[in-house]
Coordinates of C-alpha atoms in Angstrom, one line a residue:
X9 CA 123.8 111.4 88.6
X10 CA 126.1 109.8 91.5
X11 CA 123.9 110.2 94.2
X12 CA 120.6 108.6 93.4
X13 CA 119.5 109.5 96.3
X14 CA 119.9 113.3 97.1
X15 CA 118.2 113.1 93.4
X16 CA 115.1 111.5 94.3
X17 CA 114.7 113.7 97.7
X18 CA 115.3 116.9 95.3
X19 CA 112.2 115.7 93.4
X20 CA 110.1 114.7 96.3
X21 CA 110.8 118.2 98.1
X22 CA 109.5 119.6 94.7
X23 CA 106.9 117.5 94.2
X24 CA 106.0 118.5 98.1
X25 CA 106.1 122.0 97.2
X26 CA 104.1 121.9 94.4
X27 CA 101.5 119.8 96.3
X28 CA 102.5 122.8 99.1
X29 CA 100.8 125.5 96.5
X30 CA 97.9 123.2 95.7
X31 CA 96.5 122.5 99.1
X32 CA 98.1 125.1 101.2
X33 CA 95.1 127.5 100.1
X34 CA 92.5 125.4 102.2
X35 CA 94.1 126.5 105.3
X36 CA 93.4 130.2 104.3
X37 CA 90.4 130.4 102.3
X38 CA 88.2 132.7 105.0
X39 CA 91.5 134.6 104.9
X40 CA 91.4 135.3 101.6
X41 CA 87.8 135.9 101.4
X42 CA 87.9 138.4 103.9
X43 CA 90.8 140.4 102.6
X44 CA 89.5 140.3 99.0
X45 CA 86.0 140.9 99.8
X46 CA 84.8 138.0 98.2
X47 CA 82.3 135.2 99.8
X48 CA 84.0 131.5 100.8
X49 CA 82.4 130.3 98.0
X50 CA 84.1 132.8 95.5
X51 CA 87.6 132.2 97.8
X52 CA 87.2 128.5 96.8
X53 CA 87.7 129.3 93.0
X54 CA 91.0 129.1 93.9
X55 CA 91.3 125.4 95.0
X56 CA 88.8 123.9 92.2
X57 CA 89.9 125.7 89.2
X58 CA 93.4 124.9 90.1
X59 CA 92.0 121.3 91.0
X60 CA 90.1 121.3 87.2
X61 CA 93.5 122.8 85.7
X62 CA 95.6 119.7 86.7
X63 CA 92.6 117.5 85.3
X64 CA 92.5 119.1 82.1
X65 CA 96.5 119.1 81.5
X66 CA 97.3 115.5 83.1
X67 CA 96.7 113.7 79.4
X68 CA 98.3 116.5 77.5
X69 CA 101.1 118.5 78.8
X70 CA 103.2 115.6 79.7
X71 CA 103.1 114.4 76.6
X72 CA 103.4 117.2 74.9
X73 CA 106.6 118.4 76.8
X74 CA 108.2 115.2 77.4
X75 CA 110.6 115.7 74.3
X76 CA 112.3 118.1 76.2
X77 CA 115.4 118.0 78.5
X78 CA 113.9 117.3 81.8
X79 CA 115.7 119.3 84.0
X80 CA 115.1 122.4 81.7
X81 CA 111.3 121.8 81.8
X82 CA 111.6 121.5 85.8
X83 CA 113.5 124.5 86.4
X84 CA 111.0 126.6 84.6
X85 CA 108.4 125.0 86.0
X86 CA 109.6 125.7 89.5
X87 CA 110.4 129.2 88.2
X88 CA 106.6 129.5 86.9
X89 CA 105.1 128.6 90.3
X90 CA 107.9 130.6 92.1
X91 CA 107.0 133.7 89.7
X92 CA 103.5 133.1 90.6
X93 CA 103.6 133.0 94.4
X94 CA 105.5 136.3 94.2
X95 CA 102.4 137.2 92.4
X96 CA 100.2 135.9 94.7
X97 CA 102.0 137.6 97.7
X98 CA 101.4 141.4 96.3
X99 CA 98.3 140.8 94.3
X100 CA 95.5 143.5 95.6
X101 CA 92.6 142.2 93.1
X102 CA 91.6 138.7 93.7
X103 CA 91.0 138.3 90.0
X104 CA 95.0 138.6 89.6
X105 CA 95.2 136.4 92.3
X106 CA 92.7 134.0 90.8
X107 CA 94.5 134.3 87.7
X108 CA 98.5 133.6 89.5
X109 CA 96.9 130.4 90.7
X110 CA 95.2 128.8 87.2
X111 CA 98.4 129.7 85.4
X112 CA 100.9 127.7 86.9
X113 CA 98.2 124.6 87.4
X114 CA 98.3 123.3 83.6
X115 CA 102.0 122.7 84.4
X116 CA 101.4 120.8 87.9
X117 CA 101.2 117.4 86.1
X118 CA 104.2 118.1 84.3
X119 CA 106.9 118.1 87.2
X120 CA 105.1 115.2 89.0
X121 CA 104.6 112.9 85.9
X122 CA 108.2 113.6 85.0
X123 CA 109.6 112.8 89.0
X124 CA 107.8 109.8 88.6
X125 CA 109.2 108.7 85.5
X126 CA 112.8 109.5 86.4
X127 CA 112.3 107.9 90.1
X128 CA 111.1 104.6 88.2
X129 CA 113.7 105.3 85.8
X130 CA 116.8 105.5 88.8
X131 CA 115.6 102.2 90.4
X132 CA 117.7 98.7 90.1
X133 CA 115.3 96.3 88.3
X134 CA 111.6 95.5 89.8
X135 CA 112.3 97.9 92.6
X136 CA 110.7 100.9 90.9
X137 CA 108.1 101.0 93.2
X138 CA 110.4 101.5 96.3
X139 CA 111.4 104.8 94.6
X140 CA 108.1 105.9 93.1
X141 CA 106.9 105.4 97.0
X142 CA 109.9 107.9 97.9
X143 CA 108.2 110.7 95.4
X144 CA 104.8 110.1 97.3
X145 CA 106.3 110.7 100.5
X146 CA 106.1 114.2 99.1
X147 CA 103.0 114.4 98.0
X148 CA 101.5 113.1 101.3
X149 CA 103.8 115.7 102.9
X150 CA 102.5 118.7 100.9
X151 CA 99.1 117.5 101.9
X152 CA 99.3 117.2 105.0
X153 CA 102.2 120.1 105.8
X154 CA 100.5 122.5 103.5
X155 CA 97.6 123.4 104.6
X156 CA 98.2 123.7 109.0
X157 CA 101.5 126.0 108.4
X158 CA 99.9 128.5 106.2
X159 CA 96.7 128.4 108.5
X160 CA 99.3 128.8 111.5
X161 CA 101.1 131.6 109.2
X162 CA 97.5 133.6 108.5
X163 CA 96.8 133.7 111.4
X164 CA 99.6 134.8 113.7
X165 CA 101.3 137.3 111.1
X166 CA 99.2 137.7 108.0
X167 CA 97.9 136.3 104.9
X168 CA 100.9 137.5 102.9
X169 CA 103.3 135.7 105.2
X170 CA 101.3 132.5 104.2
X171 CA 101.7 133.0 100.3
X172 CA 104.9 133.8 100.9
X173 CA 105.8 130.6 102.7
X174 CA 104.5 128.8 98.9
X175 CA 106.9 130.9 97.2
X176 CA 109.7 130.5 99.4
X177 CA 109.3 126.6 99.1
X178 CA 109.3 126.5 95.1
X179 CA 112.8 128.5 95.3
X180 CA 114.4 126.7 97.2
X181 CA 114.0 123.5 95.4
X182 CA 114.5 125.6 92.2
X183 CA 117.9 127.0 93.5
X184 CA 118.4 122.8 94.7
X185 CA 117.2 121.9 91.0
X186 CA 119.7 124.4 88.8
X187 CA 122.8 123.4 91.3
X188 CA 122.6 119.8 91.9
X189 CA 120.4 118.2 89.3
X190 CA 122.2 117.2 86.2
X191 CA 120.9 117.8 82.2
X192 CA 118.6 114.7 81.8
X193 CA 117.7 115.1 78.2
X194 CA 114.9 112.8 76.7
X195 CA 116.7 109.7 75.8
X196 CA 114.4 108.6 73.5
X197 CA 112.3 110.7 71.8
X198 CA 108.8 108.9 70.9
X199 CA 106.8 110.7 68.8
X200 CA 103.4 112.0 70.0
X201 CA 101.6 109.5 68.1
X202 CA 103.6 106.6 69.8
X203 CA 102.8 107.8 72.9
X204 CA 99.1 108.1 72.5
X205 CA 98.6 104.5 70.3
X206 CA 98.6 103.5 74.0
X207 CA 95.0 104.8 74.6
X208 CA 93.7 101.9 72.3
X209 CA 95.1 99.5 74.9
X210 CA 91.8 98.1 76.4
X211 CA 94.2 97.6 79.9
X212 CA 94.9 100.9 80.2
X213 CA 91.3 102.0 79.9
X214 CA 90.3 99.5 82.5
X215 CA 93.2 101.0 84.9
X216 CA 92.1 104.3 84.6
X217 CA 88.6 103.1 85.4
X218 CA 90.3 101.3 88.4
X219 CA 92.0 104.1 89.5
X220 CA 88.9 106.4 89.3
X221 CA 86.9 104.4 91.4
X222 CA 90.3 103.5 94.2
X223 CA 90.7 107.3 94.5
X224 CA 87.4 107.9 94.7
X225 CA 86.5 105.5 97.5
X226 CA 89.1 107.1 99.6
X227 CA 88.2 110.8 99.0
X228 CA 84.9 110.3 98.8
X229 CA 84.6 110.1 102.0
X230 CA 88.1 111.7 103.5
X231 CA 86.5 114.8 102.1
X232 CA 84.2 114.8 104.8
X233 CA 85.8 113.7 107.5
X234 CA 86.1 116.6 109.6
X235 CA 82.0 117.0 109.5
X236 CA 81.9 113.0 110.3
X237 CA 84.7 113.2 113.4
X238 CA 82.6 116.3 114.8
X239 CA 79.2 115.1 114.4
X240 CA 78.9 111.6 114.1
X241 CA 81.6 110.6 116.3
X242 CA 81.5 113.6 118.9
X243 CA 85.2 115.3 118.5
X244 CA 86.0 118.5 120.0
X245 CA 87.4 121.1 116.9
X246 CA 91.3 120.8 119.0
X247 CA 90.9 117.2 118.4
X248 CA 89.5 116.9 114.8
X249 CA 92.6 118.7 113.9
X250 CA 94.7 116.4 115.7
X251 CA 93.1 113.3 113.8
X252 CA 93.2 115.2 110.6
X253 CA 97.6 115.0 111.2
X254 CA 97.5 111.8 112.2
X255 CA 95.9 110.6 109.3
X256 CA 98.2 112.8 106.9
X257 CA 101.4 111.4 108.9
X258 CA 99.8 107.7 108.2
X259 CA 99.8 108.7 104.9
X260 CA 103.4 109.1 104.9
X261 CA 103.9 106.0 106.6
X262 CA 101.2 104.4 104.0
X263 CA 103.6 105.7 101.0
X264 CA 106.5 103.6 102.6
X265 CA 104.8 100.8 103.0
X266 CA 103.1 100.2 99.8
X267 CA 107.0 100.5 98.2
X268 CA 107.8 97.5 99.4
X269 CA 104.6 95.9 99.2
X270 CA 104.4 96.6 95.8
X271 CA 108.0 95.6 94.8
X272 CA 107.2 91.9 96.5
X273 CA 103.1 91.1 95.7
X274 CA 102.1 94.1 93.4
X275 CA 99.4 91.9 91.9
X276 CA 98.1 90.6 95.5
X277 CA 98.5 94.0 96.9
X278 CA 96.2 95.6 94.6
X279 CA 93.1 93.0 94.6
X280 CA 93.5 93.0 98.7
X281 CA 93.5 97.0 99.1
X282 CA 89.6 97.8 98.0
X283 CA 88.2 94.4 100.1
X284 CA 90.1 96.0 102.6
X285 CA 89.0 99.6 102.6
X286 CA 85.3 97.8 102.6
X287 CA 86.1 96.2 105.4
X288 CA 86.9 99.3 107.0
X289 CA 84.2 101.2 106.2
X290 CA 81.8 98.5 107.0
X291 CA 83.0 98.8 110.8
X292 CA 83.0 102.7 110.6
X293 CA 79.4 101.9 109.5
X294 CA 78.6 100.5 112.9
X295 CA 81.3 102.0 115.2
X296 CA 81.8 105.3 113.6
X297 CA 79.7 106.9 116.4
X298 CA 82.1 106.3 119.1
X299 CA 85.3 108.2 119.0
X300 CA 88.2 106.4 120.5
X301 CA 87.4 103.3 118.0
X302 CA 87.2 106.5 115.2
X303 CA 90.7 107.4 116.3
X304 CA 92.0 103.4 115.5
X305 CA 90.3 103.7 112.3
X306 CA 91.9 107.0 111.4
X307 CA 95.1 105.7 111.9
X308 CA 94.6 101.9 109.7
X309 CA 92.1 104.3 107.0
X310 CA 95.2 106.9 106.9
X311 CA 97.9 104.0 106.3
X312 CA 95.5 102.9 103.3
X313 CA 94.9 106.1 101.9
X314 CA 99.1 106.5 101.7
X315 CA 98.9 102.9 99.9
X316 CA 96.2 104.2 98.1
X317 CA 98.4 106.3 96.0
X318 CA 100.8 104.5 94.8
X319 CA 98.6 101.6 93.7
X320 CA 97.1 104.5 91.4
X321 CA 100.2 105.1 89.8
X322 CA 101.3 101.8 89.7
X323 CA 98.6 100.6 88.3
X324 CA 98.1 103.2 85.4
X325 CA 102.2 102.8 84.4
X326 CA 102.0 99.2 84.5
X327 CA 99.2 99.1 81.9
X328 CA 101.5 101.6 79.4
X329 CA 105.3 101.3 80.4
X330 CA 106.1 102.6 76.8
X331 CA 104.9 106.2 77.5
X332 CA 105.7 106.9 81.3
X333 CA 105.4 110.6 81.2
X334 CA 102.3 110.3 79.0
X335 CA 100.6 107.1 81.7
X336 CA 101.7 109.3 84.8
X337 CA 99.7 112.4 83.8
X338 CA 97.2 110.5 82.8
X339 CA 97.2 109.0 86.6
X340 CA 96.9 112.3 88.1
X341 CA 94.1 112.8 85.5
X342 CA 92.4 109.8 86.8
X343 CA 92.9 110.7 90.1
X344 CA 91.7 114.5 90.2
X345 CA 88.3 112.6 88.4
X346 CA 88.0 109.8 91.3
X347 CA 88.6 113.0 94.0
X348 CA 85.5 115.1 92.3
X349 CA 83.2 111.2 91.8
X350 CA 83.6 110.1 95.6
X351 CA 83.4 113.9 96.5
X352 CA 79.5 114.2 94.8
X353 CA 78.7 110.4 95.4
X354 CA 79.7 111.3 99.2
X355 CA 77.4 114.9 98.8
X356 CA 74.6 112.5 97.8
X357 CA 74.6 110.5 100.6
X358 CA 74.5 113.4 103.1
X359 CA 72.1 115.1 101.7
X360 CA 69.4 112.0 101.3
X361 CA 70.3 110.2 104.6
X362 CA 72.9 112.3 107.1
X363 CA 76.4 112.8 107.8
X364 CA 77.0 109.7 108.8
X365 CA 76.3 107.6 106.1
X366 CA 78.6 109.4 103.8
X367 CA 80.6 105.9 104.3
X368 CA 78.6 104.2 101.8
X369 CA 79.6 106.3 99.1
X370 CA 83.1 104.2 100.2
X371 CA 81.3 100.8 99.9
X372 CA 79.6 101.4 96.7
X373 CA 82.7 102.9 95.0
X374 CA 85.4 99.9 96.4
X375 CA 82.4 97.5 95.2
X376 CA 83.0 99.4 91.7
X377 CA 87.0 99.2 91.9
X378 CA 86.8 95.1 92.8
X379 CA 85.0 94.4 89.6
X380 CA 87.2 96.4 87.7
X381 CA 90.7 95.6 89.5
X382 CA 89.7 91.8 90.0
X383 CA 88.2 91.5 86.1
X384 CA 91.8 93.2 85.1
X385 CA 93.9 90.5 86.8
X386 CA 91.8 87.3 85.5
X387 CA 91.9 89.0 82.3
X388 CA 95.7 89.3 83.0
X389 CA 96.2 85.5 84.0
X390 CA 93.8 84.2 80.8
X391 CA 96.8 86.5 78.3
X392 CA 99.2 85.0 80.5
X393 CA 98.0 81.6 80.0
X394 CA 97.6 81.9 76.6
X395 CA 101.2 83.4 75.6
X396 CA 102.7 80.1 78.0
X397 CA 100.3 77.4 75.4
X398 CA 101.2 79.8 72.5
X399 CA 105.3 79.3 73.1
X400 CA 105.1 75.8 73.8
X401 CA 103.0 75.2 70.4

């Protein structure tokens, strides 16, 4: 394609509206419990088997679909989700509902694993990052823009105008995707086999393990931080919204930053992030109580989170760059398993000791991802070291 550019912005609009389908449902869960008649608890089927659908596919339906022309695969992608909203829009049972949601799920991983890989793919030599950071931009955005429009939507008009807001996203990229994306068929086509050899890599275990324990440290306690902002630190409900944006928008500006970071001191970058979320938490520990410091740490903790992700999928690609479709669903894997950990290690520590010490479910899980990420990158330099005495033998 000519345009790189209007390329990689085609794929992180879809890859927003994707993320758009995924999390715009938390904004209308009591919505959708009281329409369908079902309790919140029943109403949040839809956000955790969707979340245990993209777990389940990220190792396998990447892999198993990356022989395929790429663009095909996204346009009926988009078309599936697009299909499905429609569903979702009309559907009078919340069983069919239930069932428009799952359905398209399995095939989440696929489009993001594949914008990934073609991002990397587009970039001039050791700038990958720059324009893996540019498809995380959208994810960010379809967290953050996601889930206050369709609340916004739900209530002022109705529940239907909210689902239909999903759908109207997904066609629009698709009619983006079928006019202005070229055919990118699979240039090489490794076998499955070749693509999964790279689970006996002992790196790549240890990076999913990393990446388990980074995500989790972030949304182990993230996932709480509405209760923590209101009761720990004292926020009014108008203003634990407002820090809930802010932290999303820093997300975005996280993404940017950890492009370039990670294009110039990947290695450093990565070893400094989990002493660095420690450190925050640590203060939070002591100074989470009083809200305008709260509101400086939401900003630095929502800049981190935005670097958090692309160290994740960094770090996982880097440790199998022969199967990037294959490593990027397994990142997403990884992920989804680090956002359930820190969400129950975080559970724990409310329930035994109080809200507010759900931040040392953060400290215990960045103690886990320094052993791991630091015991990766001395393993890394003793290979290194070896390979340099091995050539000049």
């Amino acid at each position: 394609m000519k345009n790189k550019n209007l390329l990689l912005f085609i794929l992180a609009v879809g890859v927003f509206s994707i993320l758009n389908t995924e999390m715009g449902f938390i904004g209308i869960l009591p919505y959708i419990a009281e329409e369908y008649n079902v309790t919140i608890v029943q109403a949040g089927w839809l956000i955790s088997l969707f979340a245990l659908g993209v777990a389940v596919a990220g190792p396998t339906m990447p892999l198993m679909m990356s022989r395929f022309n790429r663009k095909h695969v996204m346009v009926f992608i988009l078309g599936l989700f697009t299909l499905c909203n429609v569903v979702a829009v009309f559907a009078e049972d919340f069983y069919v509902l239930l069932l428009a949601r799952v359905i398209p799920a399995f095939f989440h991983p696929v489009y993001c694993a594949m914008a990934f890989s073609v991002a990397a793919a587009l970039a001039r030599p050791g700038e990958a990052p720059k324009a893996v950071a540019k498809i995380n931009v959208g994810v960010s955005a379809g967290m953050v823009v996601g889930v206050p429009i369709s609340n916004f939507l739900a209530e002022q008009i109705s529940l239907s105008a909210s689902m239909t807001f999903f759908a109207v996203a997904t066609l629009l990229v698709l009619l983006a995707t079928l006019w202005l994306v070229p055919s990118m068929p699979a240039k090489s086509r490794m076998s499955y086999g070749s693509q999964l050899a790279v689970l006996k890599k002992p790196q790549l275990w240890a990076s999913i393990m990393a990446v388990v324990f980074l995500n989790g440290s972030i949304f182990g306690v993230f996932n709480y931080l509405a209760d923590f902002l209101s009761v720990v630190s004292g926020v009014t409900p108008a203003l634990v919204s407002l820090l809930l944006l802010v932290y999303g928008l820093c997300n975005i500006l996280g993404s940017l930053l950890a492009g370039n970071l990670l294009t110039i001191r990947p290695l450093s970058v990565v070893k400094a992030f989990p002493l660095a979320t420690a450190m925050l938490y640590g203060v939070m520990l002591g100074g989470g109580s009083v809200w305008p410091f709260m509101g400086v740490f939401v900003v630095m903790w929502g800049i981190l989170g935005g670097i958090n992700g692309n160290i994740n999928q960094y770090w996982i690609t880097k440790a199998a760059p022969e199967a990037p479709d294959f490593a990027n669903g397994l990142f997403l894997t990884a992920a989804n398993i680090g956002c359930v950990l820190g969400t129950t290690v975080g559970g724990w520590f409310i329930e035994g000791w109080g809200t507010e010490y759900v931040v040392l479910a953060g400290l215990v899980l960045c103690g886990a991802a320094v052993l791991v990420v630091w015991g990766q990158c001395l393993m890394m330099k003793s290979a290194s070291g070896l390979r340099i005495q091995a050539q000049k033998v």
